[in-house]
Amino acid sequence: MSLLRLTFLGTSAAQPTIHRNLSGIAVKADTDLLLFDCGEGSQRQMIRFGTGFSVDAVFFSHFHADHYLGIIGFIRTLGMGGRSEPLVLYGPPPAKRLLRQAVLLGVDTLPFQLDILELQHGGSVRRNGYTVGAIQVDHRVSALAYVLQEDERPGRFNLEKARSLFVREGPDFGRLQRGESVVASTGQTIQPADVLGPSRPGRRIVISGDTRPCATVIAAARDADLLIHESTFSDDEQERALETRHSTAREAGRVAKEAGARRVILTHLSSRHDPDPSKLLKEAREEYSGQIEVAYDGLTIELPLRD
Ligand SMILES: [Zn+2]
Ligand SMILES: [Zn+2]
């Protein structure tokens, strides 16, 4: 995988505001397009921000209305657009019951194959070049955070070493880089490990969904390239955060600090903090000194490869 690009479709908690739509993140992982949550209005945001509609899979964090009602209209649009490729929806229980109802609302059949699969803590979905893992978090209903983990990449190719071993220049270099052995012009068999450096770690993104600060998220976000953490409230709404099983910005900052995440983006803001989220950012920064920002609708970032 080389391209890993995220687009925030919606960054508001509970209800949309003038500037912020309900939850949704589009992730382009090479040719795959994934959605993480699909709040009402997500399809229009996909048009606005140019993500395209060729979604392969949708991962729902939980089934509060602000995180999944957008799937109803989106599937209608895909059907009218003549989609034929299958689509998979993932989420914690009761994903099967709820999503089945949602996608069939007002229609008898869908014009394309749609599968609904439930994930539990520790479950994961293997895709081309990466996995998406599910971890249990602490919210009012059964809820998951997701961990997108890119596979390890082969180590650097040592050109001089390859030449000194008389590997034929050209396609054999590529074969070694892909993990195949080749026969050098001397007749000797050359293994990839002979010419490649140590393998390089893949990128990791953790998306918290709705949750109180949570040990499972801290563990998953250890040294992560990017932690996307909900940040619904500020310090003076701490009581509300406890009641509703959400996090304050400060708590999100603490999670990031404990995990040692390399970069943090705060999202899922209470409408009180639209359009000025500076208070949230300030409180989170008092806990976490790394690269941190507050998401806005349309924020798009590409995560560089790790070296
Ligand atoms: Zn929510
Ligand atoms: Zn929720």
Tab-separated table of C-alpha atoms and ligand atoms in Angstrom, residues 14 62 66-67 210 246 268, ligand 1:
chain	number	residue	atom	x	y	z
A	14	ALA	CA	-25.204	14.311	18.074
A	62	HIS	CA	-21.796	1.869	17.169
A	66	ASP	CA	-25.693	10.228	14.460
A	67	HIS	CA	-23.271	7.520	13.292
A	210	ASP	CA	-17.518	7.439	20.864
A	246	HIS	CA	-17.906	10.637	26.072
A	268	HIS	CA	-16.960	14.634	17.300
B	1	ZN	ZN	-21.788	10.238	18.538
